[in-house]
Each structure stands twice: as structure tokens, then as C-alpha cells.
Short mmCIF file of C-alpha atoms and ligand atoms in Angstrom, two decimals:
data_model
loop_
_atom_site.label_atom_id
_atom_site.label_comp_id
_atom_site.label_asym_id
_atom_site.label_seq_id
_atom_site.Cartn_x
_atom_site.Cartn_y
_atom_site.Cartn_z
CA MET A 682 -148.66 -63.93 -66.48
CA SER A 683 -145.86 -63.98 -69.02
CA VAL A 684 -144.86 -60.70 -70.61
CA GLU A 685 -144.30 -60.74 -74.35
CA LEU A 686 -141.01 -58.98 -75.03
CA LYS A 687 -140.34 -57.14 -78.22
CA GLN A 688 -137.86 -58.90 -80.51
CA VAL A 689 -135.71 -55.84 -81.23
CA TYR A 690 -136.00 -52.29 -79.88
CA LYS A 691 -135.47 -49.79 -82.68
CA ALA A 692 -133.67 -46.59 -81.81
CA ALA A 693 -133.03 -43.25 -83.51
CA VAL A 694 -130.50 -40.51 -82.79
CA VAL A 695 -131.43 -36.85 -82.46
CA GLY A 696 -128.24 -34.83 -82.95
CA PHE A 697 -125.82 -36.87 -85.04
CA GLY A 698 -122.66 -35.02 -83.96
CA GLY A 699 -119.61 -36.28 -82.12
CA MET A 700 -121.43 -38.13 -79.36
CA GLY A 701 -124.55 -39.05 -81.34
CA SER A 702 -122.46 -40.95 -83.87
CA PHE A 703 -120.35 -42.53 -81.11
CA HIS A 704 -123.49 -44.10 -79.65
CA LEU A 705 -123.70 -46.35 -82.70
CA GLN A 706 -120.44 -47.91 -81.51
CA LEU A 707 -121.59 -48.03 -77.88
CA ALA A 708 -124.76 -49.88 -78.88
CA LYS A 709 -123.04 -52.18 -81.38
CA ASP A 710 -123.50 -55.86 -80.50
CA ILE A 711 -126.15 -55.04 -77.89
CA ASP A 712 -128.68 -57.80 -78.03
CA ARG A 713 -132.14 -56.70 -79.21
CA LEU A 714 -131.33 -53.03 -79.73
CA GLU A 715 -130.62 -51.48 -83.09
CA TYR A 716 -130.04 -47.90 -84.24
CA VAL A 717 -131.99 -47.41 -87.45
CA GLY A 718 -132.71 -43.66 -87.78
CA SER A 719 -131.44 -40.15 -87.21
CA TYR A 720 -132.42 -36.51 -87.31
CA ASP A 721 -130.04 -33.54 -87.19
CA ILE A 722 -130.65 -29.89 -88.07
CA LYS A 723 -127.48 -29.84 -90.18
CA GLU A 724 -127.53 -31.36 -93.63
CA ASP A 725 -123.91 -32.54 -93.48
CA ARG A 726 -124.76 -34.51 -90.34
CA GLN A 727 -127.84 -35.96 -92.05
CA GLU A 728 -125.56 -37.11 -94.84
CA ALA A 729 -123.12 -38.58 -92.29
CA ALA A 730 -126.01 -40.50 -90.73
CA ARG A 731 -127.04 -41.89 -94.14
CA GLN A 732 -123.42 -42.91 -94.75
CA ALA A 733 -123.58 -44.76 -91.43
CA GLY A 734 -126.58 -46.70 -92.75
CA LEU A 735 -129.33 -44.82 -90.90
CA LYS A 736 -132.62 -43.63 -92.29
CA THR A 737 -132.83 -39.84 -91.89
CA TYR A 738 -135.95 -37.83 -91.07
CA ASP A 739 -136.63 -34.33 -92.35
CA SER A 740 -137.93 -33.10 -89.01
CA LEU A 741 -138.25 -34.13 -85.38
CA ASP A 742 -142.03 -34.38 -85.92
CA GLU A 743 -141.55 -36.88 -88.71
CA LEU A 744 -139.33 -38.99 -86.48
CA LEU A 745 -141.77 -38.79 -83.55
CA LYS A 746 -144.61 -39.97 -85.80
CA ASP A 747 -142.71 -43.10 -86.83
CA ASP A 748 -144.33 -45.85 -84.77
CA SER A 749 -141.54 -48.29 -85.51
CA ILE A 750 -139.12 -46.26 -83.33
CA ASP A 751 -139.12 -47.30 -79.66
CA ILE A 752 -136.17 -45.33 -78.27
CA ILE A 753 -134.72 -41.90 -78.99
CA LEU A 754 -131.18 -40.93 -78.07
CA ILE A 755 -130.76 -37.19 -77.50
CA ALA A 756 -127.21 -36.01 -78.29
CA THR A 757 -127.82 -32.37 -79.15
CA PRO A 758 -126.43 -29.35 -77.30
CA ASN A 759 -127.80 -29.22 -73.75
CA ASP A 760 -130.39 -26.44 -74.13
CA VAL A 761 -132.78 -28.55 -76.21
CA HIS A 762 -132.54 -31.86 -74.32
CA LYS A 763 -135.61 -31.16 -72.21
CA ASP A 764 -138.01 -30.20 -75.02
CA ILE A 765 -136.97 -33.10 -77.23
CA ALA A 766 -137.21 -35.53 -74.30
CA VAL A 767 -140.68 -34.38 -73.21
CA ARG A 768 -142.00 -34.41 -76.77
CA GLY A 769 -140.40 -37.81 -77.33
CA MET A 770 -142.00 -39.37 -74.26
CA GLU A 771 -145.36 -37.83 -75.15
CA ALA A 772 -145.03 -39.44 -78.58
CA GLY A 773 -144.57 -42.82 -76.86
CA LYS A 774 -140.79 -43.17 -77.08
CA HIS A 775 -138.33 -44.12 -74.36
CA ILE A 776 -135.53 -41.59 -74.06
CA ILE A 777 -131.80 -41.93 -73.63
CA CYS A 778 -130.47 -38.47 -72.90
CA GLU A 779 -126.87 -37.36 -72.99
CA LYS A 780 -125.37 -35.64 -69.97
CA PRO A 781 -125.90 -33.09 -68.56
CA VAL A 782 -129.51 -34.26 -68.68
CA THR A 783 -130.61 -30.64 -69.02
CA MET A 784 -129.83 -27.08 -67.89
CA ASN A 785 -131.19 -27.08 -64.32
CA SER A 786 -133.19 -29.03 -61.75
CA ALA A 787 -136.54 -27.41 -62.62
CA GLU A 788 -136.21 -28.63 -66.21
CA LEU A 789 -135.14 -32.07 -65.02
CA GLN A 790 -138.27 -32.20 -62.86
CA GLU A 791 -140.38 -31.51 -66.00
CA MET A 792 -138.65 -34.44 -67.69
CA ILE A 793 -139.24 -36.74 -64.71
CA ASP A 794 -142.91 -35.63 -64.60
CA ALA A 795 -143.24 -36.43 -68.31
CA SER A 796 -141.73 -39.87 -67.74
CA GLU A 797 -144.20 -40.59 -64.92
CA ARG A 798 -147.16 -39.19 -66.90
CA THR A 799 -146.41 -41.19 -70.04
CA GLY A 800 -144.95 -44.34 -68.47
CA LYS A 801 -141.93 -43.98 -70.76
CA HIS A 802 -138.40 -44.42 -69.44
CA LEU A 803 -135.86 -41.62 -69.19
CA PHE A 804 -132.27 -42.91 -69.20
CA VAL A 805 -129.37 -40.54 -68.62
CA HIS A 806 -125.96 -41.32 -70.05
CA GLN A 807 -123.79 -40.54 -67.01
CA ASN A 808 -121.28 -42.94 -68.45
CA ARG A 809 -118.18 -42.00 -66.50
CA ARG A 810 -119.32 -44.08 -63.59
CA TRP A 811 -117.85 -46.89 -65.71
CA ASP A 812 -114.44 -45.15 -65.80
CA GLU A 813 -111.87 -47.64 -64.60
CA ASP A 814 -109.78 -45.12 -62.64
CA PHE A 815 -112.91 -44.16 -60.68
CA LEU A 816 -113.78 -47.80 -60.00
CA THR A 817 -110.22 -48.44 -58.78
CA MET A 818 -110.33 -45.53 -56.33
CA LYS A 819 -113.80 -46.58 -55.23
CA LYS A 820 -112.45 -50.05 -54.45
CA ILE A 821 -109.64 -48.54 -52.35
CA TYR A 822 -112.25 -46.42 -50.56
CA ASP A 823 -114.75 -49.27 -50.04
CA GLN A 824 -112.11 -51.69 -48.78
CA ASP A 825 -110.72 -49.21 -46.21
CA MET A 826 -107.19 -49.70 -47.52
CA LEU A 827 -106.01 -46.35 -46.16
CA GLY A 828 -107.72 -46.21 -42.76
CA GLU A 829 -110.21 -43.41 -42.16
CA ILE A 830 -110.45 -41.36 -45.36
CA PHE A 831 -110.44 -37.64 -44.68
CA ALA A 832 -109.86 -36.10 -48.11
CA ILE A 833 -110.24 -37.04 -51.77
CA GLU A 834 -109.10 -35.05 -54.78
CA SER A 835 -110.53 -35.73 -58.23
CA ARG A 836 -109.55 -33.62 -61.16
CA VAL A 837 -109.34 -33.51 -64.93
CA HIS A 838 -106.79 -31.23 -66.54
CA GLY A 839 -106.41 -30.23 -70.18
CA SER A 840 -104.67 -27.37 -71.92
CA ARG A 841 -106.89 -26.61 -74.92
CA GLY A 842 -109.31 -24.20 -73.28
CA ILE A 843 -113.02 -24.74 -73.71
CA PRO A 844 -113.96 -26.35 -77.06
CA GLY A 845 -114.80 -23.73 -79.69
CA ASP A 846 -118.33 -25.00 -80.37
CA TRP A 847 -121.63 -24.48 -78.52
CA ARG A 848 -119.80 -25.30 -75.28
CA GLN A 849 -118.50 -21.71 -75.36
CA GLU A 850 -122.00 -20.22 -75.24
CA LYS A 851 -124.19 -19.99 -72.18
CA GLN A 852 -127.49 -20.19 -74.06
CA TYR A 853 -126.64 -23.70 -75.30
CA GLY A 854 -125.66 -24.88 -71.83
CA GLY A 855 -121.94 -24.39 -72.32
CA GLY A 856 -119.29 -24.27 -69.63
CA MET A 857 -117.23 -26.86 -67.85
CA VAL A 858 -119.39 -27.32 -64.75
CA LEU A 859 -122.17 -28.69 -66.94
CA ASP A 860 -119.79 -30.45 -69.31
CA TRP A 861 -117.24 -32.22 -67.09
CA GLY A 862 -118.52 -31.30 -63.63
CA VAL A 863 -121.47 -33.63 -64.06
CA HIS A 864 -119.15 -36.63 -64.49
CA ILE A 865 -116.81 -36.04 -61.58
CA LEU A 866 -119.67 -35.03 -59.25
CA ASP A 867 -121.57 -38.20 -60.19
CA GLN A 868 -118.47 -40.21 -59.28
CA ALA A 869 -117.96 -38.34 -55.98
CA LEU A 870 -121.55 -39.00 -54.87
CA LEU A 871 -121.32 -42.67 -55.81
CA MET A 872 -118.11 -43.03 -53.80
CA VAL A 873 -118.98 -41.23 -50.57
CA LYS A 874 -122.44 -42.32 -49.51
CA GLU A 875 -123.09 -39.49 -47.08
CA LYS A 876 -125.02 -36.25 -47.15
CA VAL A 877 -123.18 -33.28 -48.62
CA LYS A 878 -123.50 -30.56 -46.01
CA LYS A 879 -121.59 -27.68 -47.58
CA VAL A 880 -120.37 -26.59 -51.01
CA TYR A 881 -117.79 -23.99 -51.88
CA ALA A 882 -116.72 -23.31 -55.46
CA VAL A 883 -114.74 -20.96 -57.66
CA LEU A 884 -115.20 -20.80 -61.44
CA THR A 885 -112.42 -19.88 -63.88
CA PHE A 886 -112.72 -17.67 -66.96
CA VAL A 887 -109.18 -17.86 -68.33
CA THR A 888 -109.92 -18.38 -72.03
CA ASN A 889 -113.30 -16.62 -72.34
CA GLN A 890 -115.67 -14.48 -70.34
CA LEU A 891 -118.99 -16.05 -71.34
CA VAL A 892 -118.92 -19.42 -69.66
CA ASP A 893 -116.75 -21.09 -67.03
CA ASP A 894 -113.77 -22.87 -68.57
CA GLY A 895 -113.04 -24.67 -65.32
CA PHE A 896 -113.82 -24.74 -61.64
CA LYS A 897 -112.67 -25.88 -58.23
CA ALA A 898 -115.23 -27.12 -55.74
CA GLU A 899 -115.01 -28.33 -52.17
CA LEU A 900 -117.73 -30.64 -50.87
CA THR A 901 -117.93 -31.20 -47.12
CA PHE A 902 -119.70 -34.43 -46.26
CA GLU A 903 -121.62 -35.12 -43.04
CA SER A 904 -118.63 -36.86 -41.42
CA GLY A 905 -116.43 -33.85 -42.18
CA LYS A 906 -114.75 -35.64 -45.07
CA LYS A 907 -113.66 -33.29 -47.86
CA PHE A 908 -113.95 -33.93 -51.58
CA TRP A 909 -112.04 -31.50 -53.78
CA LEU A 910 -113.03 -31.46 -57.43
CA GLU A 911 -111.35 -29.59 -60.22
CA VAL A 912 -111.77 -29.16 -63.95
CA GLY A 913 -109.02 -27.17 -65.64
CA THR A 914 -108.60 -26.38 -69.31
CA SER A 915 -105.45 -24.23 -69.11
CA ASN A 916 -103.22 -26.79 -67.43
CA PHE A 917 -100.18 -27.59 -69.53
CA ILE A 918 -98.87 -29.83 -66.77
CA SER A 919 -101.54 -32.09 -65.29
CA LEU A 920 -101.79 -32.88 -61.60
CA PRO A 921 -102.78 -36.47 -60.68
CA ARG A 922 -106.27 -37.56 -61.72
CA TRP A 923 -106.95 -38.92 -58.18
CA TYR A 924 -105.36 -38.39 -54.76
CA MET A 925 -106.88 -39.90 -51.62
CA LEU A 926 -105.77 -39.36 -48.06
CA GLY A 927 -106.53 -41.68 -45.15
CA SER A 928 -105.39 -41.78 -41.55
CA ASN A 929 -102.97 -44.58 -42.39
CA GLY A 930 -102.02 -44.07 -46.00
CA THR A 931 -102.34 -42.34 -49.36
CA ALA A 932 -103.47 -43.48 -52.80
CA MET A 933 -102.92 -41.83 -56.14
CA ILE A 934 -103.78 -42.42 -59.78
CA GLU A 935 -101.66 -40.35 -62.10
CA ASN A 936 -103.82 -40.50 -65.20
CA TRP A 937 -106.63 -42.30 -67.01
CA GLY A 938 -106.01 -45.98 -67.52
CA MET A 939 -103.26 -46.21 -64.90
CA ASP A 940 -102.95 -48.41 -61.81
CA ALA A 941 -103.21 -46.85 -58.36
CA LYS A 942 -100.13 -46.34 -56.22
CA VAL A 943 -100.85 -46.98 -52.55
CA VAL A 944 -98.52 -46.21 -49.64
CA VAL A 945 -99.54 -47.18 -46.11
CA ALA A 946 -97.74 -46.90 -42.78
CA LYS A 947 -96.48 -50.20 -41.31
CA GLY A 948 -97.12 -49.15 -37.76
CA LYS A 949 -93.48 -49.01 -36.75
CA SER A 950 -92.52 -45.87 -34.95
CA GLU A 951 -89.90 -43.73 -36.56
CA LYS A 952 -87.00 -42.64 -34.40
CA ASP A 953 -83.84 -40.94 -35.50
CA ILE A 954 -85.49 -39.05 -38.35
CA VAL A 955 -82.90 -37.64 -40.68
CA PRO A 956 -83.94 -34.06 -41.47
CA VAL A 957 -84.16 -32.67 -44.97
CA VAL A 958 -81.78 -29.77 -45.33
CA THR A 959 -82.52 -27.21 -48.02
CA ALA A 960 -80.66 -24.07 -48.97
CA ALA A 961 -82.66 -22.08 -46.45
CA GLY A 962 -83.29 -24.44 -43.57
CA LEU A 963 -84.01 -27.86 -42.12
CA THR A 964 -87.18 -29.92 -41.55
CA LYS A 965 -87.94 -33.19 -39.82
CA THR A 966 -91.71 -32.86 -40.36
CA MET A 967 -91.40 -33.07 -44.14
CA ALA A 968 -88.57 -35.60 -44.23
CA PRO A 969 -89.38 -38.73 -46.29
CA ARG A 970 -90.38 -41.89 -44.42
CA ARG A 971 -87.83 -44.61 -43.76
CA GLU A 972 -88.42 -47.53 -46.15
CA ASP A 973 -89.08 -50.06 -43.37
CA THR A 974 -91.94 -47.97 -41.93
CA ILE A 975 -94.08 -47.94 -45.05
CA HIS A 976 -95.53 -50.45 -47.45
CA GLU A 977 -95.92 -49.47 -51.09
CA THR A 978 -98.24 -51.42 -53.38
CA VAL A 979 -99.99 -51.11 -56.69
CA VAL A 980 -103.73 -51.64 -56.97
CA PRO A 981 -104.29 -52.73 -60.58
CA ILE A 982 -106.87 -50.78 -62.50
CA GLU A 983 -110.36 -52.26 -62.28
CA LYS A 984 -111.90 -53.47 -65.50
CA SER A 985 -115.34 -52.26 -66.54
CA ASN A 986 -117.76 -52.88 -69.36
CA ILE A 987 -119.56 -49.81 -70.71
CA LYS A 988 -121.89 -52.13 -72.65
CA GLU A 989 -123.71 -52.54 -69.34
CA PHE A 990 -125.34 -49.16 -69.91
CA TYR A 991 -127.19 -50.31 -73.04
CA GLN A 992 -127.80 -53.81 -71.68
CA ASN A 993 -129.53 -52.10 -68.75
CA VAL A 994 -131.61 -49.96 -71.13
CA VAL A 995 -132.94 -53.09 -72.84
CA ALA A 996 -133.56 -54.92 -69.56
CA THR A 997 -135.30 -51.91 -68.01
CA VAL A 998 -137.60 -51.53 -71.01
CA ASP A 999 -138.27 -55.28 -70.80
CA GLY A 1000 -139.19 -54.74 -67.14
CA THR A 1001 -136.60 -57.17 -65.81
CA GLU A 1002 -134.11 -54.70 -64.27
CA GLU A 1003 -134.04 -51.32 -62.59
CA LYS A 1004 -132.22 -48.40 -64.16
CA VAL A 1005 -128.53 -48.31 -63.28
CA VAL A 1006 -128.44 -44.50 -63.51
CA LYS A 1007 -131.30 -43.55 -61.21
CA LEU A 1008 -133.17 -40.31 -61.70
CA ASP A 1009 -132.82 -39.28 -58.06
CA GLU A 1010 -129.03 -39.61 -58.47
CA VAL A 1011 -129.18 -37.50 -61.63
CA MET A 1012 -131.25 -34.88 -59.77
CA ARG A 1013 -128.78 -34.77 -56.88
CA VAL A 1014 -125.88 -34.12 -59.26
CA MET A 1015 -127.91 -31.42 -61.02
CA LYS A 1016 -128.67 -29.69 -57.71
CA LEU A 1017 -125.03 -29.91 -56.73
CA MET A 1018 -124.07 -28.13 -59.95
CA GLU A 1019 -126.57 -25.41 -59.06
CA ALA A 1020 -124.98 -25.13 -55.61
CA ILE A 1021 -121.57 -24.75 -57.28
CA PHE A 1022 -122.88 -21.86 -59.42
CA GLU A 1023 -124.53 -20.28 -56.38
CA SER A 1024 -121.40 -20.54 -54.23
CA ALA A 1025 -119.19 -19.14 -56.99
CA GLU A 1026 -121.55 -16.24 -57.59
CA LYS A 1027 -121.87 -15.32 -53.92
CA GLY A 1028 -118.25 -16.11 -53.07
CA GLN A 1029 -119.60 -18.02 -50.07
CA VAL A 1030 -120.00 -21.51 -48.70
CA VAL A 1031 -123.57 -22.72 -49.31
CA ASP A 1032 -125.52 -25.29 -47.30
CA PHE A 1033 -126.64 -28.27 -49.33
CA GLU A 1034 -128.37 -31.25 -47.67
P1 NAD B 349 -121.80 -31.86 -81.33
O1 NAD B 349 -121.83 -30.38 -81.55
O2 NAD B 349 -120.68 -32.65 -81.90
O3 NAD B 349 -123.15 -32.52 -81.86
C1 NAD B 349 -124.41 -31.98 -81.61
C2 NAD B 349 -125.28 -32.22 -82.83
O4 NAD B 349 -126.61 -31.83 -82.53
C3 NAD B 349 -124.84 -31.38 -84.05
O5 NAD B 349 -124.67 -32.22 -85.17
C4 NAD B 349 -125.99 -30.40 -84.24
O6 NAD B 349 -126.21 -30.05 -85.59
C5 NAD B 349 -127.16 -31.18 -83.68
N1 NAD B 349 -128.30 -30.37 -83.25
C6 NAD B 349 -128.29 -29.16 -82.62
N2 NAD B 349 -129.54 -28.77 -82.31
C7 NAD B 349 -130.36 -29.77 -82.75
C8 NAD B 349 -131.77 -29.96 -82.73
N3 NAD B 349 -132.58 -29.06 -82.17
N4 NAD B 349 -132.27 -31.08 -83.28
C9 NAD B 349 -131.46 -32.01 -83.86
N5 NAD B 349 -130.12 -31.88 -83.92
C10 NAD B 349 -129.57 -30.77 -83.36
O7 NAD B 349 -121.88 -32.05 -79.75
P2 NAD B 349 -121.45 -33.34 -78.93
O8 NAD B 349 -120.07 -33.18 -78.45
O9 NAD B 349 -121.81 -34.57 -79.70
O10 NAD B 349 -122.41 -33.21 -77.66
C11 NAD B 349 -123.76 -33.54 -77.74
C12 NAD B 349 -124.27 -33.96 -76.36
O11 NAD B 349 -123.52 -35.08 -75.92
C13 NAD B 349 -124.10 -32.89 -75.30
O12 NAD B 349 -125.18 -32.93 -74.40
C14 NAD B 349 -122.81 -33.31 -74.59
O13 NAD B 349 -122.72 -32.85 -73.26
C15 NAD B 349 -122.90 -34.80 -74.66
N6 NAD B 349 -121.61 -35.51 -74.60
C16 NAD B 349 -121.50 -36.53 -73.74
C17 NAD B 349 -120.30 -37.21 -73.63
C18 NAD B 349 -120.21 -38.35 -72.66
O14 NAD B 349 -119.13 -38.89 -72.46
N7 NAD B 349 -121.31 -38.76 -72.07
C19 NAD B 349 -119.20 -36.85 -74.42
C20 NAD B 349 -119.37 -35.80 -75.33
C21 NAD B 349 -120.58 -35.14 -75.41
#
């Protein structure tokens, strides 16, 4: 039996702020998907949407009643994602929801239940799995370029503190675990395909006391592998974005958009090590390697295409593909964020899977 596909899926934005308006660019040139409408609680954002050529609605209800809209993008602060998503699916719309999908795993379960009940899709924009630095490190990991990997560090450092908008307030789902943690945790779980056995985390409150403005977390995987994750917003000098340690070598990516530097041992034994002498002493252990015992290469940054996210939305609604960002993956990241909060609050390692 042939399925009759809709010519063009019509989409509307709810929350036409920074990210909501950026989605118009993300979806530009996507075959058979078109943003046509918008609703925001702020009049200046309604005006901005009209300027961008969208029809604006006076209320969410009015938008939900419009039968010509197939898909709703939710790009509001995090606290209202769940209600808008559930109401949207009950009104017959597919949902694309910004990250973090919602505030906690219980709310996410309500959203998943609504999707199953209504038969409407819930897509989650965990877009940083298309980040090229991540894909480059994942390639180094997957191709065993460094021998047995025993530790990976992934961090993002900025120096502007937490943004001065709703991200500073807990009730709106502010804080850096929910904001940036979701991205780097999603990447970590896509890279190391093992159970996470233990989680330990510390939150920082350097620039405000209400929500975390950064965190450090240690994940211990089933094999004993460690993944250290960090978000910092008071870092005027940034440490490398990625640092990966294997039994035979090390890889590093300094910053977004950069190639990876890889150094591996050549297998030659090192005799006659020349010690490093400092003002206070001498060390052979920390002396640099002799050039002929190592091999240094560059792994060029992988190229990605973020358009795949929207192409997958269209194909999933058509029924010809499965979602790229799977809801069980989204749930696992959400539960990991909860484990981070729990560990930080108790000051203890917590068991995870
Ligand atoms: P923003 O403050 O710039 O925009 C939010 C907009 O939502 C505002 O215009 C606000 O008036 C509107 N709004 C608030 N409550 C509303 C409601 N009940 N109904 C309709 N509109 C409402 O915030 P932002 O930076 O665009 O973030 C929005 C969402 O996008 C957040 O969930 C955030 O985490 C996410 N985000 C994702 C990425 C990414 O790379 N995936 C990047 C930035 C932001």
C-alpha cells in the first residue's frame, strides 16, 4: 500500500527568542518543511516574527487550533517545554523541542506518554552531536588510534558568568547543568557505549547563588574508563576542549573548529633519558619523550551537516526513517543530569546503571 505523503509540512515557533529565530535558518532549504507561524508572550518578539515573514498568533490556543500547522517548535525557557509539548501533541501536532527537553525525567516521561497516546512525534534538538570537534574525537576513539582509552576530558569554558536572563533563575530551569551539561553528556554517552556505573559531581556558584554556573562531573563506565566533564563560566583562560588518554597515546583538541593533535608512542624503548632539571630538583619521569620514540599527527576535523536534523524530522514524519535523537537516549541524559545534582547535593559518589 502506498502512503500519500504531505507536500509540505508547515511549522510554527513557540518562543521566538534567540534560538526560536535561529531555527528559521536551520530549517532553511529543508525540502518539504516550512516555518509559517509564531507565538511569543512578548510583543516585541511577535513583531520580530512578523518582520521575519511569519504569521503571529495571539495565544497558544489560537495556534493549536490552526489545522494547517503540522509541527510546533518549542524554544521557550525550559520550565514550560513540557506543558506546551503535551498540549501540542494532544492538538495533533508533532513537536520539536529545544534542549534540555524539560526539567526532569518524570516530566520527560509525561511527554513520552503523550507522544505514544497521540501518535505524534516528539523530536529533541540535542544538536551538539553534530559538533565537528566531538565527531573528530569520536573517530579517534572508534578507530582505536590511542590504544586502550582510559580517560576522556570534555569541557567548555567561558568567562562571562551565567547569562543574565531566565538562565539565572531556578524556576525557569536555569543553571549550566541543564543548559550546557545536556550537550556534553549527550556526546559522552554517544562516544562510550557502556553502562555508566558511578557519577560524582561538584557544582559551582561563583557568579550567583541561585543556580549552578558550572560543574565538574566524573562518570565511571563499566570498564573502569573515566569521563571527566566540565562547564565553567569564570574561566578567563580556557583549557583544551577535548583531551583523551589511551595506553599508547594522547589526543587533544584545543578549541571548537580545530583539528586534533595526536601523539602516539612508536614502541621504541627509551634509554638514556635526559632528566629535566628545575630550580628545586630533577625528574626523569616527567622528562619529555625523545623525538624518535613518538609519532605526532594531526587528525583533521570531521565535517558534519546539521541540516540532517531537520531532514530526519521530515523523513520520520513521512514514516521512512527512525528518529536520529532517540527518546531513550534523551531520557538517559536527563537521568544523568539528575544523578549529577544528587551527587553534588550529597557530596558523594552515586550509583547509576
Ligand atoms: P530566549 O530568552 O532568547 O527566548 C525565549 C523566548 O520564549 C522569549 O522570546 C520569551 O518571550 C518566550 N517565551 C517565554 N515563555 C513563553 C511562553 N509560555 N509561550 C511563548 N513564548 C514564551 O531563550 P533562548 O536562548 O532562545 O532559549 C530558548 C530555548 O532554546 C531553551 O530551552 C534553551 O535551552 C534552548 N537553546 C538551545 C540551544 C541549542 O544549541 N540547542 C541554544 C540556545 C538555546
